[in-house]
Coordinates of C-alpha atoms in Angstrom, one line a residue:
M1 CA 76.6 120.6 150.1
D2 CA 73.9 118.3 150.1
L3 CA 72.9 114.9 151.6
A4 CA 73.7 113.3 148.4
H5 CA 77.3 114.6 148.3
L6 CA 77.5 112.8 152.0
R7 CA 76.4 109.8 151.1
A8 CA 78.6 109.6 148.5
L9 CA 81.2 109.5 151.1
E10 CA 80.2 106.3 152.6
L11 CA 82.5 104.0 150.4
R12 CA 85.5 106.4 151.2
A13 CA 84.6 105.9 154.9
Q14 CA 85.6 102.0 154.8
Q15 CA 89.3 103.4 153.9
I16 CA 89.1 104.7 156.8
S17 CA 89.4 102.9 160.8
F18 CA 88.6 104.4 163.9
L19 CA 89.4 101.2 166.2
P20 CA 90.3 102.2 169.7
R21 CA 93.7 100.0 168.9
Q22 CA 95.8 102.7 167.0
P23 CA 98.7 102.6 164.7
A24 CA 101.9 104.0 166.1
R25 CA 101.7 106.9 163.8
S26 CA 98.2 107.7 164.6
V27 CA 97.7 111.5 166.1
L28 CA 95.5 109.2 168.7
N29 CA 98.4 107.3 169.7
G30 CA 101.0 110.3 170.6
R31 CA 103.0 110.9 173.1
H32 CA 100.9 113.1 175.5
A33 CA 97.3 111.8 173.6
S34 CA 95.2 109.5 176.5
R35 CA 94.9 105.9 175.4
L36 CA 91.4 105.1 174.1
R37 CA 89.1 102.7 176.1
G38 CA 87.7 101.2 173.8
R39 CA 84.8 98.7 174.1
G40 CA 84.2 97.4 177.6
L41 CA 83.9 94.3 179.0
N42 CA 80.6 92.7 180.2
F43 CA 80.5 89.7 183.0
E44 CA 78.8 86.4 181.0
E45 CA 79.5 83.5 183.8
L46 CA 81.6 81.9 186.4
R47 CA 82.2 78.0 185.2
N48 CA 85.0 75.6 186.1
Y49 CA 88.5 76.1 185.5
M50 CA 89.5 74.3 182.1
P51 CA 93.5 73.8 181.4
A52 CA 93.7 76.6 178.1
D53 CA 91.9 79.2 180.7
D54 CA 94.3 82.7 181.8
I55 CA 94.9 81.7 185.2
R56 CA 94.5 85.7 185.7
T57 CA 90.6 84.8 184.9
I58 CA 90.4 82.8 188.2
D59 CA 87.6 83.9 191.0
W60 CA 89.9 83.1 194.0
K61 CA 86.9 83.9 196.4
V62 CA 84.4 81.2 194.5
T63 CA 87.1 79.1 194.2
A64 CA 87.8 79.0 198.0
R65 CA 84.2 78.8 198.5
T66 CA 83.4 75.7 196.4
G67 CA 86.7 74.2 196.3
T68 CA 87.5 73.8 192.9
P69 CA 88.7 76.3 190.9
H70 CA 86.3 78.7 188.5
V71 CA 87.2 81.3 186.2
R72 CA 84.8 84.6 185.3
V73 CA 84.3 84.5 181.7
Y74 CA 84.0 88.4 180.0
T75 CA 82.8 89.1 176.8
E76 CA 83.2 92.1 174.6
E77 CA 80.5 95.1 174.8
R78 CA 79.0 94.8 171.3
D79 CA 78.9 98.3 170.6
R80 CA 79.6 101.6 172.6
P81 CA 78.0 105.1 171.9
T82 CA 79.9 107.5 169.8
L83 CA 78.6 111.6 169.5
I84 CA 80.1 113.4 167.0
V85 CA 79.9 117.1 167.0
V86 CA 80.3 119.6 163.8
D87 CA 80.5 123.2 164.1
Q88 CA 78.6 124.7 160.9
R89 CA 78.8 128.4 162.6
M90 CA 79.5 131.4 160.2
S91 CA 83.2 131.6 161.3
M92 CA 83.4 128.1 159.6
F93 CA 82.3 129.9 156.1
F94 CA 85.8 130.9 155.0
G95 CA 87.9 128.8 152.5
S96 CA 91.0 130.0 150.4
A97 CA 91.4 126.6 148.5
L98 CA 89.8 123.6 148.0
N99 CA 86.8 123.6 150.9
M100 CA 85.3 126.1 153.0
K101 CA 86.2 125.0 156.6
S102 CA 82.6 124.2 157.2
V103 CA 82.7 121.2 154.2
T104 CA 85.8 119.5 155.5
A105 CA 84.1 119.7 159.0
A106 CA 80.9 117.9 157.6
E107 CA 82.9 115.6 155.5
C108 CA 85.4 114.6 158.3
A109 CA 82.2 113.9 160.8
T110 CA 80.6 112.2 157.6
L111 CA 83.6 110.0 157.1
A112 CA 83.7 109.0 161.2
A113 CA 79.8 108.5 160.9
F114 CA 79.8 105.7 158.5
R115 CA 82.9 104.2 159.5
I116 CA 81.8 103.9 163.0
F117 CA 78.1 102.8 162.1
D118 CA 80.0 100.1 160.3
Q119 CA 81.7 98.6 162.9
G120 CA 78.2 98.3 164.8
D121 CA 78.6 101.0 167.4
R122 CA 75.8 103.5 168.1
V123 CA 76.0 106.7 165.9
G124 CA 74.4 110.1 167.1
G125 CA 75.7 113.6 167.2
I126 CA 75.2 117.4 167.6
V127 CA 75.2 119.6 164.6
F128 CA 75.2 123.2 165.5
G129 CA 75.4 126.7 163.8
D130 CA 75.0 130.2 164.7
D131 CA 71.3 130.2 165.9
T132 CA 70.6 126.0 165.7
L133 CA 71.3 123.4 167.2
A134 CA 70.3 119.8 166.2
E135 CA 70.6 116.7 168.7
I136 CA 70.6 113.3 167.7
R137 CA 71.4 110.7 170.3
P138 CA 73.7 107.4 169.6
A139 CA 71.7 104.8 168.1
R140 CA 72.5 101.8 166.4
S141 CA 70.0 102.0 163.5
R142 CA 70.3 103.6 159.8
K143 CA 67.4 105.9 160.7
S144 CA 69.8 107.7 163.4
L145 CA 72.7 108.3 161.0
T146 CA 70.5 109.3 158.4
E147 CA 69.1 111.7 160.9
F148 CA 72.6 113.2 161.8
L149 CA 73.7 113.7 157.9
T150 CA 70.3 115.2 157.2
A151 CA 71.2 117.9 160.5
L152 CA 74.3 118.4 159.0
A153 CA 73.3 119.1 155.1
E154 CA 70.7 121.6 156.4
A155 CA 73.3 123.4 158.5
N156 CA 75.6 123.8 155.7
G157 CA 73.1 124.9 153.4
M158 CA 72.3 127.7 155.7
L159 CA 75.6 129.2 155.4
R160 CA 75.7 131.9 152.7
A161 CA 77.6 135.0 151.9
D162 CA 74.3 137.3 152.7
A163 CA 73.1 135.3 155.9
P164 CA 71.8 138.4 158.2
P165 CA 74.1 138.4 161.1
V166 CA 73.4 136.7 164.1
T167 CA 75.2 136.5 167.6
S168 CA 77.4 133.4 167.6
M169 CA 76.4 130.3 169.5
P170 CA 79.1 129.8 172.3
M171 CA 80.9 126.8 172.1
N172 CA 80.5 126.7 175.4
R173 CA 76.9 126.2 175.7
V174 CA 77.6 123.1 173.1
L175 CA 80.0 121.6 175.3
E176 CA 77.2 121.6 177.9
S177 CA 75.2 120.2 175.8
V178 CA 77.6 117.1 174.9
A179 CA 78.1 116.5 178.5
R180 CA 74.7 116.2 179.0
I181 CA 74.2 113.6 176.2
A182 CA 77.7 111.6 176.8
P183 CA 78.2 111.7 180.6
R184 CA 80.4 109.2 180.2
N185 CA 82.1 106.1 178.3
H186 CA 81.1 107.6 174.9
L187 CA 83.8 108.2 172.0
V188 CA 83.3 112.0 171.5
L189 CA 84.6 113.6 168.3
I190 CA 84.3 117.4 167.9
F191 CA 85.1 119.0 164.6
S192 CA 85.4 122.8 164.3
D193 CA 87.7 125.8 164.3
F194 CA 87.1 126.8 167.9
D195 CA 87.0 130.5 167.2
E196 CA 86.4 131.4 170.5
V197 CA 87.6 129.6 173.4
D198 CA 88.3 130.6 177.2
D199 CA 88.8 129.0 180.1
T200 CA 85.4 127.7 180.8
T201 CA 86.0 125.9 177.1
R202 CA 89.0 124.2 178.6
R203 CA 87.3 123.2 182.2
L204 CA 84.6 121.5 179.6
I205 CA 86.6 119.8 177.4
T206 CA 88.9 118.7 180.8
G207 CA 85.8 117.2 182.2
L208 CA 84.6 115.4 179.2
S209 CA 88.2 113.8 178.3
R210 CA 87.9 112.6 182.1
H211 CA 85.1 110.5 181.5
N212 CA 85.0 109.9 177.8
D213 CA 87.3 109.5 174.7
L214 CA 87.8 112.7 173.3
V215 CA 89.3 113.6 169.8
V216 CA 89.0 117.1 168.8
G217 CA 89.2 117.8 164.7
L218 CA 90.7 121.5 164.5
V219 CA 89.4 122.8 161.2
S220 CA 91.7 125.8 159.8
D221 CA 92.6 127.2 156.4
P222 CA 96.2 127.9 155.3
Y223 CA 95.1 131.7 154.6
S224 CA 93.8 132.8 157.8
D225 CA 96.5 130.8 159.6
E226 CA 99.3 132.6 157.9
V227 CA 97.6 135.8 156.7
P228 CA 99.6 136.6 153.8
P229 CA 101.6 140.2 153.3
D230 CA 100.7 142.7 150.9
T231 CA 97.5 141.9 150.5
R232 CA 93.9 144.2 150.8
I233 CA 91.1 142.3 152.5
V234 CA 87.7 143.4 152.8
V235 CA 85.5 141.7 155.8
S236 CA 81.9 142.1 156.3
D237 CA 79.4 140.8 158.8
G238 CA 76.9 141.5 156.2
E239 CA 75.9 145.0 157.1
L240 CA 79.6 146.4 157.4
Q241 CA 82.6 145.8 155.8
A242 CA 86.2 147.1 156.5
E243 CA 89.3 146.9 154.9
I244 CA 92.5 145.3 156.2
N245 CA 95.6 146.2 154.7
T246 CA 98.5 143.6 155.9
G247 CA 101.3 145.3 154.1
D248 CA 101.2 147.6 157.4
R249 CA 103.8 145.2 159.2
S250 CA 102.0 146.3 162.6
V251 CA 98.7 144.9 161.5
H252 CA 99.9 141.8 159.7
G253 CA 102.0 141.3 162.8
R254 CA 98.9 141.6 165.1
L255 CA 97.0 139.6 162.9
K256 CA 99.4 136.2 162.5
E257 CA 100.2 136.6 166.3
M258 CA 96.3 136.1 167.0
A259 CA 95.8 133.5 164.4
S260 CA 98.9 131.3 165.2
G261 CA 98.4 132.1 168.8
R262 CA 94.7 130.5 169.0
L263 CA 95.9 127.4 166.9
A264 CA 98.9 126.9 169.4
D265 CA 96.8 126.9 172.6
I266 CA 94.4 124.3 170.8
L267 CA 97.0 122.0 169.6
D268 CA 98.4 122.2 173.3
W269 CA 95.5 120.6 174.7
Q270 CA 97.2 117.0 173.4
R271 CA 100.2 118.2 176.1
Q272 CA 98.2 119.7 178.7
L273 CA 95.1 117.6 178.7
G274 CA 95.8 114.8 177.4
V275 CA 93.5 115.2 174.8
P276 CA 94.3 114.1 171.1
V277 CA 93.9 116.8 168.5
M278 CA 93.6 116.2 164.8
P279 CA 94.6 119.6 162.6
L280 CA 92.4 119.4 159.1
S281 CA 93.0 121.6 156.6
A282 CA 90.1 122.7 154.3
A283 CA 92.8 123.0 151.7
E284 CA 93.3 119.1 151.5
D285 CA 91.1 116.2 150.8
S286 CA 89.3 114.9 153.9
V287 CA 89.8 111.5 153.4
T288 CA 93.6 111.7 152.6
Q289 CA 94.5 113.8 155.6
M290 CA 92.1 111.7 157.7
R291 CA 93.6 108.3 156.9
R292 CA 97.4 110.2 157.3
L293 CA 96.4 111.3 161.2
M294 CA 94.8 107.6 161.8
G295 CA 98.4 106.4 160.7
L296 CA 97.2 104.3 157.8
P297 CA 99.1 103.8 154.8
R298 CA 98.0 104.6 151.3
R299 CA 95.6 102.5 149.4
R300 CA 97.4 100.9 146.2
R301 CA 95.9 101.6 142.9

């Protein structure tokens, strides 16, 4: 996947809305999901009360001091910073149907970046691989958006079957970088398979969601989720390889339990932590499922 592929998604990004007010069917407005804060309000001025003004905007202290009714006028913030975090580690280099998980994560992140930029908000991101991490601080500029897309295309291009084995970058290190760049009042989108999580991960996710609007895009593949039975699978780390026989009921059961248990734990963040979780499949078109998860109707042809 190259930069041209990502840029081709710009027109399709216009089909998706990331505005704070979500439709009732949206995963962002779920029963256990936190409400997105959206843009804040900036104080503009104090002025005399007019008959059409909302009485809730009356500043009673100024009114009492001057003897005439005054209201406080606010304007909506024109933009807010958004940080898009994209996992391009080797665990994402897997796909059994349409895409690699790494491609689905990159496409969904690109769709989000274009759409948010078009709304006038600042866009930045963190793109990380097994031993690389690129940080682009949020800015309202085409240059910043291009830097993010370039870093994403380069990280995706580094994934290949004959890549030398390296120690994978811990998700917790990435989340610490997110907390440093987005201390508060950011929209943070994370696209990953969350291959390795622990109690520290939960603590960091909780901290991020407490001070920001956090949305998790959980990327998975149906083959690894379900682990088909009666199949011989050869796995390798680039140097050593092993054959796994899922025809063995005990082996199949352990693999299935491990895969389903990990996904269930992360999906449960929505209930336990109030963090919206969008399940994304590498076996489905990115735009189609993003529209469905955002609760938007299909486009008419």
